[in-house]
Amino acid sequence: DQQVKQNSPSLSVQEGRISILNCDYTNSMFDYFLWYKKYPAEGPTFLISISSIKDKNEDGRFTVFLNKSAKHLSLHIVPSQPGDSAVYFCAATDNAGNMLTFGGGTRLMVKP
Amino acid sequence: DAGVIQSPRHEVTEMGQEVTLRCKPISGHNSLFWYRQTMMRGLELLIYFNNNVPIDDSGMPEDRFSAKMPNASFSTLKIQPSEPRDSAVYFCASSPPRGTTRFLETQYFGPGTRLLVL
């Protein structure tokens, strides 16, 4: 049973518009969440993270929102750029903080 | 810094053959992770080493899979015998010693090995 789920396998957005990628989790012990970005033929790279003590974390065009009661987080990219086209993975960890549980990924395509 | 190095980048083999994937972590990193990416299951953690010692191998699919880390600069993931359902991209990642803050964002991934078992 997947503890971290990304229900949208793909998303297509026009350049300049907002991209919203969603992630749901089931394990209430998760307290730290991360987003990774992956280009073809490359490994994932860290993008942004959020602790469960916060509900929002912003870094430039990227903002992650956390709704603990709904066990839901989302990544907003504004404005979206063609270079943002990649697969985005949501990940979570518990208090031990040793291992990450990843979602299945969402392929984002930003059209010029 | 060369980053995490994985070899081979691509491997095509026949069912029943032994497959060995290799990883060289970033120098100075003391944690190493093996992941598998498939369409069905996304990115799964297979095994995690800390200071060359396997800490958690609960993600290893079955006895056909084994991993070793004989020293701080080298790790292998072996599949024997291989099966078509093992076809996936296998990633190795490393991270530096854990400090007073969360270190997970500093988990650096290699480019992956794309394995195809016919």
CSV table of C-alpha atoms in Angstrom, one decimal:
chain,number,residue,atom,x,y,z
A,1,ASP,CA,0.0,0.0,0.0
A,2,GLN,CA,1.5,3.3,-1.1
A,3,GLN,CA,1.9,5.7,1.8
A,4,VAL,CA,2.6,8.7,-0.5
A,5,LYS,CA,0.4,9.1,-3.6
A,6,GLN,CA,0.5,11.4,-6.5
A,7,ASN,CA,-2.8,10.8,-8.3
A,8,SER,CA,-2.0,12.8,-11.4
A,9,PRO,CA,0.6,11.0,-13.6
A,10,SER,CA,0.8,14.0,-15.9
A,11,LEU,CA,0.0,17.7,-16.1
A,12,SER,CA,0.2,20.1,-19.0
A,13,VAL,CA,0.3,23.9,-18.4
A,14,GLN,CA,0.8,26.9,-20.6
A,15,GLU,CA,4.0,28.9,-20.1
A,16,GLY,CA,3.5,31.8,-17.7
A,17,ARG,CA,0.5,30.1,-15.9
A,18,ILE,CA,0.5,28.4,-12.5
A,19,SER,CA,1.4,24.7,-12.2
A,20,ILE,CA,-0.1,22.9,-9.2
A,21,LEU,CA,1.1,19.4,-8.3
A,22,ASN,CA,-0.6,17.5,-5.6
A,23,CYS,CA,0.4,14.8,-3.2
A,24,ASP,CA,-1.5,12.9,-0.5
A,25,TYR,CA,-0.1,10.7,2.3
A,26,THR,CA,-1.6,8.3,4.7
A,27,ASN,CA,1.1,7.9,7.5
A,28,SER,CA,0.3,10.3,10.3
A,29,MET,CA,3.9,9.8,11.5
A,30,PHE,CA,5.3,11.7,8.5
A,31,ASP,CA,6.5,15.1,9.7
A,32,TYR,CA,8.8,16.3,6.9
A,33,PHE,CA,8.0,16.6,3.2
A,34,LEU,CA,10.2,17.2,0.2
A,35,TRP,CA,9.8,17.7,-3.6
A,36,TYR,CA,12.3,16.4,-6.0
A,37,LYS,CA,12.6,17.2,-9.7
A,38,LYS,CA,13.8,14.8,-12.3
A,39,TYR,CA,14.9,15.4,-15.9
A,40,PRO,CA,15.2,12.5,-18.4
A,41,ALA,CA,18.3,10.4,-18.0
A,42,GLU,CA,19.2,12.2,-14.8
A,43,GLY,CA,18.7,11.4,-11.1
A,44,PRO,CA,16.2,13.3,-9.0
A,45,THR,CA,17.4,16.6,-7.5
A,46,PHE,CA,16.1,18.2,-4.4
A,47,LEU,CA,13.7,21.2,-5.0
A,48,ILE,CA,12.0,22.3,-1.8
A,49,SER,CA,10.9,21.0,1.6
A,50,ILE,CA,8.5,21.7,4.4
A,51,SER,CA,8.3,20.7,8.0
A,52,SER,CA,5.0,19.8,9.6
A,53,ILE,CA,5.2,22.8,11.9
A,54,LYS,CA,4.7,25.0,8.9
A,55,ASP,CA,1.9,25.2,6.4
A,56,LYS,CA,3.8,27.1,3.7
A,57,ASN,CA,7.3,27.4,2.4
A,58,GLU,CA,8.4,29.6,-0.5
A,59,ASP,CA,11.5,29.6,-2.6
A,60,GLY,CA,11.4,31.9,-5.6
A,61,ARG,CA,8.8,30.6,-8.1
A,62,PHE,CA,8.2,27.5,-6.0
A,63,THR,CA,5.9,27.3,-3.0
A,64,VAL,CA,4.9,24.2,-1.1
A,65,PHE,CA,1.7,24.1,0.9
A,66,LEU,CA,0.9,21.6,3.6
A,67,ASN,CA,-2.5,20.7,5.0
A,68,LYS,CA,-1.9,18.3,7.9
A,69,SER,CA,-5.5,17.7,8.6
A,70,ALA,CA,-6.2,16.6,5.1
A,71,LYS,CA,-2.8,14.9,4.8
A,72,HIS,CA,-2.2,16.7,1.6
A,73,LEU,CA,0.5,18.9,0.2
A,74,SER,CA,0.9,20.7,-3.1
A,75,LEU,CA,3.7,22.4,-5.1
A,76,HIS,CA,2.9,25.6,-6.9
A,77,ILE,CA,5.1,26.9,-9.6
A,78,VAL,CA,4.4,30.5,-10.7
A,79,PRO,CA,5.0,31.4,-13.4
A,80,SER,CA,5.7,28.1,-15.1
A,81,GLN,CA,8.5,28.0,-17.6
A,82,PRO,CA,9.3,25.4,-20.3
A,83,GLY,CA,12.5,24.5,-18.4
A,84,ASP,CA,10.2,23.3,-15.5
A,85,SER,CA,9.1,20.4,-17.7
A,86,ALA,CA,10.2,17.3,-15.7
A,87,VAL,CA,8.9,14.6,-13.4
A,88,TYR,CA,8.2,15.8,-9.9
A,89,PHE,CA,8.3,13.5,-7.0
A,90,CYS,CA,6.8,14.1,-3.6
A,91,ALA,CA,8.6,12.4,-0.6
A,92,ALA,CA,8.0,12.2,3.1
A,93,THR,CA,9.7,11.0,6.2
A,94,ASP,CA,8.9,10.4,9.8
A,95,ASN,CA,10.6,11.7,13.0
A,96,ALA,CA,13.5,9.2,12.6
A,97,GLY,CA,14.4,11.0,9.5
A,98,ASN,CA,16.5,8.3,8.0
A,99,MET,CA,14.5,7.3,4.9
A,100,LEU,CA,12.3,8.8,2.4
A,101,THR,CA,9.0,7.4,1.0
A,102,PHE,CA,8.4,8.7,-2.5
A,103,GLY,CA,5.2,9.1,-4.5
A,104,GLY,CA,4.9,7.8,-8.0
A,105,GLY,CA,5.7,11.1,-9.6
A,106,THR,CA,3.9,13.6,-11.8
A,107,ARG,CA,5.1,14.5,-15.3
A,108,LEU,CA,4.8,18.2,-15.9
A,109,MET,CA,4.8,19.6,-19.4
A,110,VAL,CA,5.0,23.4,-19.8
A,111,LYS,CA,4.1,24.5,-23.3
A,112,PRO,CA,5.7,27.6,-24.8
B,1,ASP,CA,32.9,17.2,-7.6
B,2,ALA,CA,32.0,14.3,-9.9
B,3,GLY,CA,28.8,13.6,-8.1
B,4,VAL,CA,27.4,10.1,-7.6
B,5,ILE,CA,28.7,7.7,-10.3
B,6,GLN,CA,26.8,4.7,-11.4
B,7,SER,CA,27.7,2.0,-13.9
B,8,PRO,CA,26.7,0.8,-16.3
B,9,ARG,CA,24.2,3.4,-17.5
B,10,HIS,CA,22.3,0.8,-19.5
B,11,GLU,CA,22.1,-2.9,-19.2
B,12,VAL,CA,20.3,-5.4,-21.3
B,13,THR,CA,20.4,-9.0,-20.2
B,14,GLU,CA,18.5,-12.2,-20.6
B,15,MET,CA,16.3,-13.8,-17.9
B,16,GLY,CA,18.3,-15.9,-15.5
B,17,GLN,CA,21.5,-14.0,-15.9
B,18,GLU,CA,23.3,-12.3,-13.0
B,19,VAL,CA,23.3,-8.5,-13.1
B,20,THR,CA,25.6,-6.3,-11.0
B,21,LEU,CA,25.0,-2.6,-10.7
B,22,ARG,CA,27.8,-0.3,-9.3
B,23,CYS,CA,27.8,2.9,-7.4
B,24,LYS,CA,30.5,5.3,-6.2
B,25,PRO,CA,29.1,7.8,-3.7
B,26,ILE,CA,30.3,11.4,-3.3
B,27,SER,CA,33.5,11.5,-1.3
B,28,GLY,CA,32.9,12.3,2.4
B,29,HIS,CA,29.3,11.0,2.3
B,30,ASN,CA,28.6,8.3,4.8
B,31,SER,CA,25.0,7.3,3.8
B,32,LEU,CA,24.2,5.4,0.7
B,33,PHE,CA,20.8,4.5,-0.7
B,34,TRP,CA,19.6,2.2,-3.5
B,35,TYR,CA,16.3,3.0,-5.2
B,36,ARG,CA,14.3,1.5,-8.0
B,37,GLN,CA,11.9,3.4,-10.3
B,38,THR,CA,9.1,1.7,-12.1
B,39,MET,CA,6.0,3.0,-13.8
B,40,MET,CA,3.8,1.0,-11.4
B,41,ARG,CA,5.4,1.7,-8.1
B,42,GLY,CA,7.3,5.0,-8.6
B,43,LEU,CA,10.5,5.4,-6.7
B,44,GLU,CA,11.1,2.8,-4.1
B,45,LEU,CA,13.9,2.6,-1.5
B,46,LEU,CA,15.5,-0.8,-1.7
B,47,ILE,CA,18.3,-0.6,0.9
B,48,TYR,CA,20.1,2.0,3.0
B,49,PHE,CA,23.7,1.9,4.3
B,50,ASN,CA,25.2,4.1,7.0
B,51,ASN,CA,29.0,4.0,7.4
B,52,ASN,CA,29.1,0.9,5.1
B,53,VAL,CA,26.6,-1.0,7.3
B,54,PRO,CA,23.2,-2.0,6.0
B,55,ILE,CA,20.6,-0.3,8.2
B,56,ASP,CA,17.4,-1.2,6.5
B,57,ASP,CA,16.9,-3.6,3.7
B,58,SER,CA,13.1,-4.1,4.1
B,59,GLY,CA,12.6,-2.7,0.6
B,60,MET,CA,14.7,-5.4,-1.1
B,61,PRO,CA,12.1,-7.4,-3.2
B,62,GLU,CA,13.3,-10.9,-2.5
B,63,ASP,CA,16.4,-13.1,-2.0
B,64,ARG,CA,17.4,-12.6,-5.6
B,65,PHE,CA,18.5,-9.1,-4.7
B,66,SER,CA,21.6,-8.4,-2.6
B,67,ALA,CA,23.7,-5.3,-1.9
B,68,LYS,CA,27.1,-4.8,-0.5
B,69,MET,CA,29.2,-1.8,0.6
B,70,PRO,CA,32.7,-3.1,1.1
B,71,ASN,CA,34.1,0.4,1.7
B,72,ALA,CA,33.1,4.0,1.8
B,73,SER,CA,33.6,4.6,-1.9
B,74,PHE,CA,31.9,1.6,-3.5
B,75,SER,CA,28.6,-0.3,-3.4
B,76,THR,CA,27.0,-3.0,-5.6
B,77,LEU,CA,23.5,-4.2,-6.1
B,78,LYS,CA,23.3,-7.7,-7.5
B,79,ILE,CA,20.3,-9.5,-9.0
B,80,GLN,CA,20.7,-13.3,-9.4
B,81,PRO,CA,18.9,-14.7,-11.3
B,82,SER,CA,17.3,-11.7,-13.0
B,83,GLU,CA,13.7,-11.7,-14.2
B,84,PRO,CA,11.8,-9.5,-16.7
B,85,ARG,CA,9.9,-7.9,-13.8
B,86,ASP,CA,13.2,-6.5,-12.5
B,87,SER,CA,13.3,-4.2,-15.5
B,88,ALA,CA,13.5,-0.7,-14.1
B,89,VAL,CA,15.8,2.3,-13.5
B,90,TYR,CA,18.0,1.8,-10.5
B,91,PHE,CA,19.3,4.8,-8.7
B,92,CYS,CA,22.0,5.2,-6.1
B,93,ALA,CA,22.1,8.2,-3.8
B,94,SER,CA,24.4,9.4,-1.1
B,95,SER,CA,24.2,11.9,1.7
B,96,PRO,CA,26.7,13.5,4.0
B,97,PRO,CA,27.0,12.9,7.8
B,98,ARG,CA,23.9,13.9,9.6
B,99,GLY,CA,24.3,17.2,11.4
B,100,THR,CA,22.0,19.0,13.8
B,101,THR,CA,19.5,19.7,11.0
B,102,ARG,CA,17.6,17.5,8.7
B,103,PHE,CA,19.9,16.1,6.0
B,104,LEU,CA,17.5,14.5,3.7
B,105,GLU,CA,17.4,17.4,1.2
B,106,THR,CA,21.1,16.8,0.7
B,107,GLN,CA,20.5,13.3,-0.7
B,108,TYR,CA,22.3,13.4,-4.1
B,109,PHE,CA,21.2,11.0,-6.7
B,110,GLY,CA,23.3,9.4,-9.5
B,111,PRO,CA,22.1,9.3,-13.1
B,112,GLY,CA,20.7,5.8,-12.7
B,113,THR,CA,21.1,2.5,-14.5
B,114,ARG,CA,18.4,1.5,-16.9
B,115,LEU,CA,18.0,-2.3,-16.7
B,116,LEU,CA,16.1,-4.3,-19.2
B,117,VAL,CA,15.7,-8.1,-18.6
B,118,LEU,CA,14.4,-9.9,-21.7
